[in-house]
PDB file of C-alpha atoms and ligand atoms in Angstrom:
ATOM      1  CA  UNK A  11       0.066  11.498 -31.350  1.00  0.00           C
ATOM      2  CA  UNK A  12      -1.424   8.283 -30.286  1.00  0.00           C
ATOM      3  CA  UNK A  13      -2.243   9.311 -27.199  1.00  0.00           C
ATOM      4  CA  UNK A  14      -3.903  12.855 -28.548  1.00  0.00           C
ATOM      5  CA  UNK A  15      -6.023   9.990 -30.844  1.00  0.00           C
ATOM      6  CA  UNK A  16      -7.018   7.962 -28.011  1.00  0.00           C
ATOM      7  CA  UNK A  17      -8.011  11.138 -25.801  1.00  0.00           C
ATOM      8  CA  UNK A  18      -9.988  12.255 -28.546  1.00  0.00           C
ATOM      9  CA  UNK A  19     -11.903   8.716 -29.175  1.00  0.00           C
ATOM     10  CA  UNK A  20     -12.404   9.166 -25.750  1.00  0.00           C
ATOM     11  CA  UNK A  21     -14.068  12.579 -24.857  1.00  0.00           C
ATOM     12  CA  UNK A  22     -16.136  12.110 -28.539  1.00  0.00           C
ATOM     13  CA  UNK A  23     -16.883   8.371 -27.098  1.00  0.00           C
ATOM     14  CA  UNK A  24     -17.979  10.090 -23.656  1.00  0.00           C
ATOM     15  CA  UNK A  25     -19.880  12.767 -26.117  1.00  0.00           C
ATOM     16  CA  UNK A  26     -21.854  10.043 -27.768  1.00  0.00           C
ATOM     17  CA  UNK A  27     -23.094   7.937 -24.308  1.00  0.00           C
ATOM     18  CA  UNK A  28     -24.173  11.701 -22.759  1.00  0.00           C
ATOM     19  CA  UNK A  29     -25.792  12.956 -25.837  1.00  0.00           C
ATOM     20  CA  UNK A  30     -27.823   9.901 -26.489  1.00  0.00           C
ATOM     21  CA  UNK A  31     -28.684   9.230 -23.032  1.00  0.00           C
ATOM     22  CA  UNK A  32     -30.006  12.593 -23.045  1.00  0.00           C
ATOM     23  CA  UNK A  33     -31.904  11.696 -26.064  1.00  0.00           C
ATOM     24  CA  UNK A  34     -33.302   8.969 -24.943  1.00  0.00           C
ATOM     25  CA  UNK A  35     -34.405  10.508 -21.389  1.00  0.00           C
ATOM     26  CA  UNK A  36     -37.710  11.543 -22.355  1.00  0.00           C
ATOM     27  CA  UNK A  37     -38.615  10.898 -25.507  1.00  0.00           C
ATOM     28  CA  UNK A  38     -42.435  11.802 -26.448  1.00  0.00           C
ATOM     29  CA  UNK A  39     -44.166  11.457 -30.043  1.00  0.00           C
ATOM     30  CA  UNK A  40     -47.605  12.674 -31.162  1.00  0.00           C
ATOM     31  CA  UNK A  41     -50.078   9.888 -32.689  1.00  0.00           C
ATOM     32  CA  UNK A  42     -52.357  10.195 -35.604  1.00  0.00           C
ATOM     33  CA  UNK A  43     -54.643   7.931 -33.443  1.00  0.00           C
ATOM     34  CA  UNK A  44     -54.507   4.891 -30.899  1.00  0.00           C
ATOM     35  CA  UNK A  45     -52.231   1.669 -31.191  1.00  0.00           C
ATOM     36  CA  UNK A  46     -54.830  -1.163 -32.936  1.00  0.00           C
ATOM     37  CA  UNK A  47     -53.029  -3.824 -32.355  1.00  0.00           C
ATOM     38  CA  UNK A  48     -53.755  -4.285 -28.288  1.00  0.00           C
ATOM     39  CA  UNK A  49     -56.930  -5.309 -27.974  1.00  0.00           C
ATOM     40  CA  UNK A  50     -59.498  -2.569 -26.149  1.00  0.00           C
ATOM     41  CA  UNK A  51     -62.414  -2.928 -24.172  1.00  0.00           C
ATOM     42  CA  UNK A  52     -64.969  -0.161 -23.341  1.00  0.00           C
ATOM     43  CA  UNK A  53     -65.058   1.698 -20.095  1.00  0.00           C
ATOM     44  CA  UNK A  54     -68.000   4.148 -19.601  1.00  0.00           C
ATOM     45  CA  UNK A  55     -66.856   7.261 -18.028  1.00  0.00           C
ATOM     46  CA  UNK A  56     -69.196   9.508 -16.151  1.00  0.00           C
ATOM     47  CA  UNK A  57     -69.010  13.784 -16.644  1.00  0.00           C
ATOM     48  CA  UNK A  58     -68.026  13.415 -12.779  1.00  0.00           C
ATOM     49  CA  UNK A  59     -64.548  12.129 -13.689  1.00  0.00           C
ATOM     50  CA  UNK A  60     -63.364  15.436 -14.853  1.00  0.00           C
ATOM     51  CA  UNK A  61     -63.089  16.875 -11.931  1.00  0.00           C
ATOM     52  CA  UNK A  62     -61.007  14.084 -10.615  1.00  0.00           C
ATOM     53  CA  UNK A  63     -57.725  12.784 -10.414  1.00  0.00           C
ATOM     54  CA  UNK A  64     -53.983  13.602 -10.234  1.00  0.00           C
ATOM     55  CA  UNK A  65     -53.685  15.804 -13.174  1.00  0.00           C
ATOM     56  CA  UNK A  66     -56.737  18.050 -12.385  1.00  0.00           C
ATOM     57  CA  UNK A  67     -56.131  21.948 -12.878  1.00  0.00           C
ATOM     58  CA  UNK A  68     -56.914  24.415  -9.854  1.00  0.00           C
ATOM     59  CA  UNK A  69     -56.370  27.882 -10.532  1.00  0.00           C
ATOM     60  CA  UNK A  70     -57.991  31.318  -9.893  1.00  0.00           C
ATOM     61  CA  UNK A  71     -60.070  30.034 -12.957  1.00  0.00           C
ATOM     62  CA  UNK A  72     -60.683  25.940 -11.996  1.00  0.00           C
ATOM     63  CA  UNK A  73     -61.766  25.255  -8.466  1.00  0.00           C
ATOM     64  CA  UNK A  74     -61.239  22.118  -6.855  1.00  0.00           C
ATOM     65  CA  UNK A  75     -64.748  20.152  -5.786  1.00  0.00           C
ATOM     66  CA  UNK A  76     -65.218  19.181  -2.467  1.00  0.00           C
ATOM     67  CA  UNK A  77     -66.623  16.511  -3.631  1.00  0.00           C
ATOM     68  CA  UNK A  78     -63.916  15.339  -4.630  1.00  0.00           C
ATOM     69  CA  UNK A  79     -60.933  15.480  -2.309  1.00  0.00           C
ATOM     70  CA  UNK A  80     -58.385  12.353  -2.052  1.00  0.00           C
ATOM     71  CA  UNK A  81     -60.149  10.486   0.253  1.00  0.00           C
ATOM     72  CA  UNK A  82     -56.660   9.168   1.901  1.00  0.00           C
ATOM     73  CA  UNK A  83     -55.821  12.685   3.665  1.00  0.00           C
ATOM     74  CA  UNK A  84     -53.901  11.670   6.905  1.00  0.00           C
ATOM     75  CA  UNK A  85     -52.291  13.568  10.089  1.00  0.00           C
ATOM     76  CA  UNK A  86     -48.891  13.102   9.188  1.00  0.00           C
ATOM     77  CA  UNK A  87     -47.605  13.198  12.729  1.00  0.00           C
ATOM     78  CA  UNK A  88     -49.744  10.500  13.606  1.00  0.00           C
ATOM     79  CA  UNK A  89     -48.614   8.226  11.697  1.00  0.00           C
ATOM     80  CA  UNK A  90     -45.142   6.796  12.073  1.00  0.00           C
ATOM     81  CA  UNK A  91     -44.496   4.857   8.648  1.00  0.00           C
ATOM     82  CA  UNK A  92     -44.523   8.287   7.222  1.00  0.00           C
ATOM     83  CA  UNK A  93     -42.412  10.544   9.038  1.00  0.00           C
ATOM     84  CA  UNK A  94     -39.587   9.157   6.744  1.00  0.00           C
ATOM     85  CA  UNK A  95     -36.646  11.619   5.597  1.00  0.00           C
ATOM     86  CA  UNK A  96     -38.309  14.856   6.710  1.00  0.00           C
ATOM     87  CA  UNK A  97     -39.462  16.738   9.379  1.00  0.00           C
ATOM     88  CA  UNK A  98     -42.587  18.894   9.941  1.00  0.00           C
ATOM     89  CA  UNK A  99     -43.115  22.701  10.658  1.00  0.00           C
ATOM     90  CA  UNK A 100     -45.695  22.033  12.926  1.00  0.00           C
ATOM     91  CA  UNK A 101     -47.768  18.785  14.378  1.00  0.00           C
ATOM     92  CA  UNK A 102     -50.924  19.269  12.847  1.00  0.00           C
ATOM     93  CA  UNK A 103     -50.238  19.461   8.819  1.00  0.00           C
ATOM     94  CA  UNK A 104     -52.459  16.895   6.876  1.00  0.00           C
ATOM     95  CA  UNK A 105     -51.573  15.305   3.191  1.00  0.00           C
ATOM     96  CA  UNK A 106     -53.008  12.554   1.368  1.00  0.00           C
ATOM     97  CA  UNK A 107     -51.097   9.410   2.656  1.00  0.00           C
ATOM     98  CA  UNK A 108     -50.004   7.988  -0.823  1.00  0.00           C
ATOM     99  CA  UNK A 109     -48.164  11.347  -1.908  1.00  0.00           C
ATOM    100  CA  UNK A 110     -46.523  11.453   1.701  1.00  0.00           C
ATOM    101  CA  UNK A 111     -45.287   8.109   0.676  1.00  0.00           C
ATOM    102  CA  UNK A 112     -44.160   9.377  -2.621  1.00  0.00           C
ATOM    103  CA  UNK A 113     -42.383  12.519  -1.267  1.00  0.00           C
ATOM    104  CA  UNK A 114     -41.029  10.341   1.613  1.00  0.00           C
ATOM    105  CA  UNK A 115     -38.762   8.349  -1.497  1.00  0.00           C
ATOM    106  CA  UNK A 116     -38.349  11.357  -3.166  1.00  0.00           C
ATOM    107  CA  UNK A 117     -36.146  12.793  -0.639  1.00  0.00           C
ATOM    108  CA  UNK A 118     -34.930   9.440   0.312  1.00  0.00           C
ATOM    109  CA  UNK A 119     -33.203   9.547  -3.162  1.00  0.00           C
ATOM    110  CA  UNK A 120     -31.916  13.219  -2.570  1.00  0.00           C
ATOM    111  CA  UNK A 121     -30.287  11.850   0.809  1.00  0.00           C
ATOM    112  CA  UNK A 122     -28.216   9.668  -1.320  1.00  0.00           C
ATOM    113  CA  UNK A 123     -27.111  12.933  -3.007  1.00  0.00           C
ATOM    114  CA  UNK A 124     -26.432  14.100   0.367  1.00  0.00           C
ATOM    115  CA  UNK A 125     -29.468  16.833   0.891  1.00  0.00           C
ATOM    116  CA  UNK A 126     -31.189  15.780   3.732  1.00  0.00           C
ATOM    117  CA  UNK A 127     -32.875  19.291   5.564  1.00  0.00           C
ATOM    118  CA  UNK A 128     -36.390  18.745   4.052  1.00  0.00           C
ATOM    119  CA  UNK A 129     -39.574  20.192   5.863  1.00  0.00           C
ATOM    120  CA  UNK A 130     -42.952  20.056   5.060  1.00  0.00           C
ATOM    121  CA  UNK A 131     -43.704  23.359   6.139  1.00  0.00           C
ATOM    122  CA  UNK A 132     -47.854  23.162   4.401  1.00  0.00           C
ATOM    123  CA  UNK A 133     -50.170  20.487   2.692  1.00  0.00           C
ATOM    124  CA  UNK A 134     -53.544  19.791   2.839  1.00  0.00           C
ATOM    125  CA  UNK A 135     -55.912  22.647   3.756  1.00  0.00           C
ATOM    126  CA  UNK A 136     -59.821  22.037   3.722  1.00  0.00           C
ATOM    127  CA  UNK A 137     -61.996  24.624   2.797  1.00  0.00           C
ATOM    128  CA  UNK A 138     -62.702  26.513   6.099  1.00  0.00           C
ATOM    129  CA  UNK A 139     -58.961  26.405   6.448  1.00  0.00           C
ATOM    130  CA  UNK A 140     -58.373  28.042   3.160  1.00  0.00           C
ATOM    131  CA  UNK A 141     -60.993  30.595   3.936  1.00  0.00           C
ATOM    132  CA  UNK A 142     -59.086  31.682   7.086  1.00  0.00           C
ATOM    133  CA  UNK A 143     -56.224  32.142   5.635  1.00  0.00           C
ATOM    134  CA  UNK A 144     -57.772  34.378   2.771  1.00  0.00           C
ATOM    135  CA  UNK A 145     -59.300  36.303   5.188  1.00  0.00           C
ATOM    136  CA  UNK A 146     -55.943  36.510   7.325  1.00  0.00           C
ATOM    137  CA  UNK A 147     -53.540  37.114   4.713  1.00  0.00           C
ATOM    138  CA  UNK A 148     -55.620  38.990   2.083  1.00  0.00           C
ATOM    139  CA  UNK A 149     -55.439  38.465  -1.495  1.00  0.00           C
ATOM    140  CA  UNK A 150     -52.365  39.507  -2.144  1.00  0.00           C
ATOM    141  CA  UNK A 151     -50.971  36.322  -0.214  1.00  0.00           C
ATOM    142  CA  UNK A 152     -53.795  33.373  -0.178  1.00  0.00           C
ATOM    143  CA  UNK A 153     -56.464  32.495  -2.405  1.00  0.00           C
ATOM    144  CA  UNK A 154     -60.216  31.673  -1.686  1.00  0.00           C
ATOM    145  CA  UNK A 155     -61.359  28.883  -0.405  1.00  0.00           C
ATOM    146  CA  UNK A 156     -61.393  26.112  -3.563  1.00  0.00           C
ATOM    147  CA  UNK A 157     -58.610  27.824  -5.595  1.00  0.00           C
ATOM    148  CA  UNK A 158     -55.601  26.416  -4.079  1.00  0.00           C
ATOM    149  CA  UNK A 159     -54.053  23.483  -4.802  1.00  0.00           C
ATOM    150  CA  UNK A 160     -53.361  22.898  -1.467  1.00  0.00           C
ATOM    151  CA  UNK A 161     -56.889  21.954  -1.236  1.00  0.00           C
ATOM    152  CA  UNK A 162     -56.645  18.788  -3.289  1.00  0.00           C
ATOM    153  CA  UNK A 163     -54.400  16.848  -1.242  1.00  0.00           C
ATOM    154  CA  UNK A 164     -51.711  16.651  -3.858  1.00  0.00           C
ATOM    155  CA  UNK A 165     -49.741  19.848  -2.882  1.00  0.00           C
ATOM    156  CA  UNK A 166     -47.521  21.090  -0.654  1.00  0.00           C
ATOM    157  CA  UNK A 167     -45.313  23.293   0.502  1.00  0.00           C
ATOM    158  CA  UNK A 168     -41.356  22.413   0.940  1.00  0.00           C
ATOM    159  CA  UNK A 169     -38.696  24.266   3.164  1.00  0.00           C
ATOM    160  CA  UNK A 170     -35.007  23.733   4.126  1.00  0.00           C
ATOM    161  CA  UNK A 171     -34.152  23.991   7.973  1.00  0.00           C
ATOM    162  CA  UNK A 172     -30.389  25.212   6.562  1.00  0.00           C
ATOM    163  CA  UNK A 173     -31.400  27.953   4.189  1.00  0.00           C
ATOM    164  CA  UNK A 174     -34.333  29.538   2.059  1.00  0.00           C
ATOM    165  CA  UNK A 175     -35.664  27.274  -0.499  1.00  0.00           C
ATOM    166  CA  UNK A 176     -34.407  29.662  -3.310  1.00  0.00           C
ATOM    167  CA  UNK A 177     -31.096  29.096  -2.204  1.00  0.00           C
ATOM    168  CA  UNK A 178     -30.876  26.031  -0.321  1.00  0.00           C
ATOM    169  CA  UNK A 179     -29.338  22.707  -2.056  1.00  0.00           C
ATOM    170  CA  UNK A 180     -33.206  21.338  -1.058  1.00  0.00           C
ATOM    171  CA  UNK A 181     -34.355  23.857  -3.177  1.00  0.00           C
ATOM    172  CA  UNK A 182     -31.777  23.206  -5.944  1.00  0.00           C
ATOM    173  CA  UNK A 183     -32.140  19.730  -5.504  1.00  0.00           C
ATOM    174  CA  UNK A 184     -36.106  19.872  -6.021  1.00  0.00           C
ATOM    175  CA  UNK A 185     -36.196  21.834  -8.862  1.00  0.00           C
ATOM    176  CA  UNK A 186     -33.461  19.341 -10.469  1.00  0.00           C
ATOM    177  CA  UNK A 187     -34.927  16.457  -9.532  1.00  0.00           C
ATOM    178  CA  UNK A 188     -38.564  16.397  -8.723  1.00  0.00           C
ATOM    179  CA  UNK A 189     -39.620  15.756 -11.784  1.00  0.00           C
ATOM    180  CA  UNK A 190     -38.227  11.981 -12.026  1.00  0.00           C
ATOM    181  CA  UNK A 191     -40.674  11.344  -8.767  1.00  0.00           C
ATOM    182  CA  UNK A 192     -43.571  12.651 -10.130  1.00  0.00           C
ATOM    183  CA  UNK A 193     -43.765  15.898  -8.644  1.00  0.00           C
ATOM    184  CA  UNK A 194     -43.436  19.122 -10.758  1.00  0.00           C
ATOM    185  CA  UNK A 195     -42.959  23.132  -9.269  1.00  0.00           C
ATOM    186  CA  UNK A 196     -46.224  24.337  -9.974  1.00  0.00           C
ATOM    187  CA  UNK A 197     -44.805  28.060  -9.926  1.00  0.00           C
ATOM    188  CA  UNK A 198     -42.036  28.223 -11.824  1.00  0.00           C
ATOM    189  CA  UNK A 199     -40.180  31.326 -12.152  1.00  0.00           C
ATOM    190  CA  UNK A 200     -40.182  31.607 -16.117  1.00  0.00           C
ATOM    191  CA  UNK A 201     -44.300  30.711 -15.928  1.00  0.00           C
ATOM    192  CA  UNK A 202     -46.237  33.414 -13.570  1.00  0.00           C
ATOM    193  CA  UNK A 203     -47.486  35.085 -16.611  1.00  0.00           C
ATOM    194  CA  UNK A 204     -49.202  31.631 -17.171  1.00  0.00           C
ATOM    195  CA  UNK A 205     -50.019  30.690 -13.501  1.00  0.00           C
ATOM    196  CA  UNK A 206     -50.689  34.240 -12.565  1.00  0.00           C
ATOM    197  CA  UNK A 207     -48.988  33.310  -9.050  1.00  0.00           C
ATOM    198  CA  UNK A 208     -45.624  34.231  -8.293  1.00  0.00           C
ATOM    199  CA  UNK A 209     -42.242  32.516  -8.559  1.00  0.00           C
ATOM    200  CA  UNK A 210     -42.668  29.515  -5.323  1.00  0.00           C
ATOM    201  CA  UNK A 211     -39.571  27.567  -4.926  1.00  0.00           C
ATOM    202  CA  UNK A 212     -41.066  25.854  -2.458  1.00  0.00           C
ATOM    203  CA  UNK A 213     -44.507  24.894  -3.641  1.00  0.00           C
ATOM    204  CA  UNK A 214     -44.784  21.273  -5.284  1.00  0.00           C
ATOM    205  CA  UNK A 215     -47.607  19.133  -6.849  1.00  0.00           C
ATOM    206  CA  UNK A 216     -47.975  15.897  -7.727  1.00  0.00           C
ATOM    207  CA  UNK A 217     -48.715  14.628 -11.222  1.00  0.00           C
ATOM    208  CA  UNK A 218     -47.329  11.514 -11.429  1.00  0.00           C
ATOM    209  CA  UNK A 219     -45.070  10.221 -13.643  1.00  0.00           C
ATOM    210  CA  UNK A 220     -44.568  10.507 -16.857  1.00  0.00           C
ATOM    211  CA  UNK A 221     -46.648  13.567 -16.768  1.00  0.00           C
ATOM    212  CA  UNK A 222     -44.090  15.495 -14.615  1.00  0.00           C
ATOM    213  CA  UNK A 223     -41.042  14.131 -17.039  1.00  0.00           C
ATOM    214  CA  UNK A 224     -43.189  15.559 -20.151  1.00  0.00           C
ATOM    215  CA  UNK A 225     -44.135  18.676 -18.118  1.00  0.00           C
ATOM    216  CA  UNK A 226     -40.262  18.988 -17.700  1.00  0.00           C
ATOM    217  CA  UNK A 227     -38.971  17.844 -21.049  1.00  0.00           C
ATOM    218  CA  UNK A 228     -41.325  20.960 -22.925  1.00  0.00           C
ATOM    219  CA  UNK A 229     -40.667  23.512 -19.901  1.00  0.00           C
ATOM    220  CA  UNK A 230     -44.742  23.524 -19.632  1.00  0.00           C
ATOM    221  CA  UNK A 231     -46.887  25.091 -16.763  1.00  0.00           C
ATOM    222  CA  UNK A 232     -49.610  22.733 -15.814  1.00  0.00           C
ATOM    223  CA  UNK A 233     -51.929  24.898 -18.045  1.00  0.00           C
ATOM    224  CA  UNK A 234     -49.673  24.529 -20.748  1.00  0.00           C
ATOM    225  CA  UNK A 235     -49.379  20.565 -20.589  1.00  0.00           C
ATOM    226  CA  UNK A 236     -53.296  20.107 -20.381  1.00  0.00           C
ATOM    227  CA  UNK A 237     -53.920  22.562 -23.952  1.00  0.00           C
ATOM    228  CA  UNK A 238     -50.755  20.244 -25.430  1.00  0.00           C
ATOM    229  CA  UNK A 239     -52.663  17.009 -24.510  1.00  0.00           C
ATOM    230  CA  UNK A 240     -56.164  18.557 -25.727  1.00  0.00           C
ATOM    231  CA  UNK A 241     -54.307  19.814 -29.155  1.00  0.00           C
ATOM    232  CA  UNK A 242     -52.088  16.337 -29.701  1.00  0.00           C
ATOM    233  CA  UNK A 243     -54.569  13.888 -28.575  1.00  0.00           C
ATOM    234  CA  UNK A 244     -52.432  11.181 -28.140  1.00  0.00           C
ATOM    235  CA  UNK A 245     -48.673  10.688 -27.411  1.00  0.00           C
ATOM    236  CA  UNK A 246     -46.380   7.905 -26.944  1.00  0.00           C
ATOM    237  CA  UNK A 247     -44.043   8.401 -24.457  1.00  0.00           C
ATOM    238  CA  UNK A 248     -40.699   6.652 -23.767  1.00  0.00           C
ATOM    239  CA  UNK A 249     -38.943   7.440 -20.307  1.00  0.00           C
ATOM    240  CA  UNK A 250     -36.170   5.794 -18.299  1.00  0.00           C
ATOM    241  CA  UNK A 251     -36.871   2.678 -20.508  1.00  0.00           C
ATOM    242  CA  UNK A 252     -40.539   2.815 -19.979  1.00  0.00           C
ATOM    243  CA  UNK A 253     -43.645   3.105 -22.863  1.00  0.00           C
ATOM    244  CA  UNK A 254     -46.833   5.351 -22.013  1.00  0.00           C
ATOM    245  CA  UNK A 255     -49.636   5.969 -24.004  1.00  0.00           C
ATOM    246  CA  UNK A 256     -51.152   9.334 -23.426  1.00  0.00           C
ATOM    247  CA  UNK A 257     -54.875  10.230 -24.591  1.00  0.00           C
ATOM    248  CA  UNK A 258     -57.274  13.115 -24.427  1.00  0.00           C
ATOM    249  CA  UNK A 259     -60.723  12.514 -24.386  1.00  0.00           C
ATOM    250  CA  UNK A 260     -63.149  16.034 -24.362  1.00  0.00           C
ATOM    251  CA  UNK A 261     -66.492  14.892 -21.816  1.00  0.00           C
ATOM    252  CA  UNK A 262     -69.462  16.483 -21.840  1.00  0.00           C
ATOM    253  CA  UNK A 263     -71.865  13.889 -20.268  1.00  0.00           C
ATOM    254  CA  UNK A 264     -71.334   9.912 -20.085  1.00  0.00           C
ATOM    255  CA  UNK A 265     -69.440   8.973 -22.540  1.00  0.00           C
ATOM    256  CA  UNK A 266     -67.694   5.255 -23.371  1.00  0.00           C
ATOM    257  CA  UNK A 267     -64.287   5.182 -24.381  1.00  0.00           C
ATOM    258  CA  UNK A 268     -61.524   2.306 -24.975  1.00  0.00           C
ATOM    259  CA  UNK A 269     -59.196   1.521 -22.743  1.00  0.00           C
ATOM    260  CA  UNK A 270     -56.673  -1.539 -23.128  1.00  0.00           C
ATOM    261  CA  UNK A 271     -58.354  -5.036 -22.012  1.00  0.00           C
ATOM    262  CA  UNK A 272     -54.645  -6.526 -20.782  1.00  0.00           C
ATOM    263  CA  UNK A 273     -52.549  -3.047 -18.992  1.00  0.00           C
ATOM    264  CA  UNK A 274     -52.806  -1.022 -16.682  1.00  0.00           C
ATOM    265  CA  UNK A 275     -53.986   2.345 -16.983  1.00  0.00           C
ATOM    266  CA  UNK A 276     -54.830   5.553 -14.740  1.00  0.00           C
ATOM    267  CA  UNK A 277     -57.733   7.975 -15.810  1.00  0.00           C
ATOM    268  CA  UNK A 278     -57.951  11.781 -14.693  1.00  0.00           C
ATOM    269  CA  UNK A 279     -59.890  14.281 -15.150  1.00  0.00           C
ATOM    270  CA  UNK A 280     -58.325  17.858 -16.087  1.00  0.00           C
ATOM    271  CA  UNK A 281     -60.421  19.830 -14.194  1.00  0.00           C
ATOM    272  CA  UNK A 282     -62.037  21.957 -17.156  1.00  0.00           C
ATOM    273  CA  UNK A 283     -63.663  19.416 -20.126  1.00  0.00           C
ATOM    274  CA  UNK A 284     -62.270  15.989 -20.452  1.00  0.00           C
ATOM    275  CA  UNK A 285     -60.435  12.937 -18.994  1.00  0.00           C
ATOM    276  CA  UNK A 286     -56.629  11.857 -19.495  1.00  0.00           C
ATOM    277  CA  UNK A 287     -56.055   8.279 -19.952  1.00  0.00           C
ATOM    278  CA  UNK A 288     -52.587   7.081 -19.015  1.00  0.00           C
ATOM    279  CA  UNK A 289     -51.865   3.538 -20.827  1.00  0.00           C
ATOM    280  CA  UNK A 290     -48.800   1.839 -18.893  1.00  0.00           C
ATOM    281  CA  UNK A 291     -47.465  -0.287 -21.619  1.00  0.00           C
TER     282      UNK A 291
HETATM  283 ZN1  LIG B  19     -48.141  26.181  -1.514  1.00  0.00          ZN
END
């Protein structure tokens, strides 16, 4: 009997720790208005700004601006301190150089889970690129030059050299995990009524964190997240024992808003009408 007691302690004791750690893995609330007690400073943002940044929509609606592309797009061949825990489908694929970093830990961390085939089959495509491939593949397969994502820099495509991503443990393993790294599937399988682009197991896109672990939390599309932000406003976000303070601001021309004097904070356009501010408290 004792022993039935203790067992029973135990699994409801296990219970507890895995049901409040799942809790408390993402934990997001919507605020009537800012925190007043840090003290703000103004920053004047420019109508430019909204088509900038990491959170920035491209769709068949949204193009990206040429303008502005991440001006850190590198060969990744050429350059050894990034040819870290993948391989590449051919020598001449391009990505911005911070988000090769960030991909490069990424599946560093899924090495330690033991899946280790990753290939970078696509990333960056410029404009005349994109346009070749439209032309090449048709419709049906590419889009026009400006509404990919692969033309922002933040994309890119992901195989397995053991299987096909559907069914490959990279695969598994990305859609899992990518999230805590700040990369989201940008075509989920549940969403291409929202995306209008078919189910792409292999096709990932950098948001940054903890944009990806909200993005994942609500089961959103990228569409989806940016109309939550406009609607909520502001949100206070609590992940993997970290505070973020979320806040839409619509932009129509220059416009001054406040932005904590003492943290650090990231500010991003969405591509359509206004600017995300991400407070890192
Ligand atoms: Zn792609």
């Amino acid at each position: 009997m004792k022993k039935w007691g203790c067992l029973l302690f135990l699994i409801l004791g296990i219970g507890f720790v895995s049901l409040s750690f799942f809790q408390k893995e993402v934990d997001i609330k919507t605020l009537k208005q800012l925190d007043k007690s840090t003290k703000m400073v103004d920053l004047r943002i420019s109508a430019e700004i909204v088509f900038q940044g990491n959170l920035v929509l491209v769709n068949n609606e949204y193009p990206a601006r040429k303008e502005y592309i991440r001006s850190d797009i590198v060969h990744i061949f050429q350059n050894d301190h990034l040819m870290n825990g993948f391989s590449l489908l051919n020598n001449s694929i391009q990505l911005s150089e911070d988000i090769t970093q960030k991909f490069s830990k990424m599946v560093l961390a899924a090495e330690n889970n033991g899946v280790k085939n990753f290939i970078i089959s696509s990333g960056y495509r410029n404009f005349d690129e994109q346009e070749t491939l439209y032309k090449e593949m048709g419709a049906d397969y590419a889009l026009p030059a400006g509404f990919s994502e692969h033309n922002l820099g933040l994309s890119l495509d992901v195989g397995s050299s053991v299987a096909k991503m559907e069914k490959a443990p990279e695969g598994k393993w990305i859609e899992k995990n990518a999230w805590k790294h700040g990369f989201i599937l940008r075509y989920p399988k549940d969403k291409t009524q929202v995306t209008g682009i078919q189910y792409e197991p292999w096709h990932i896109r950098y948001v940054g964190l903890p944009h990806s672990a909200i993005i994942h939390e609500k089961n959103f599309a990228l569409e989806e997240y940016l109309d939550y932000l406009k609607t909520e406003k502001n949100l206070l976000v609590d992940f993997n024992g970290k505070k973020y303070q979320i806040s839409y601001y619509p932009i129509t021309e220059q416009t001054t808003i406040q932005v904590p004097a003492k943290q650090e904070y990231d500010v991003s356009g969405n591509n359509i009408d206004g600017v995300i501010v991400t407070v890192y408290q």
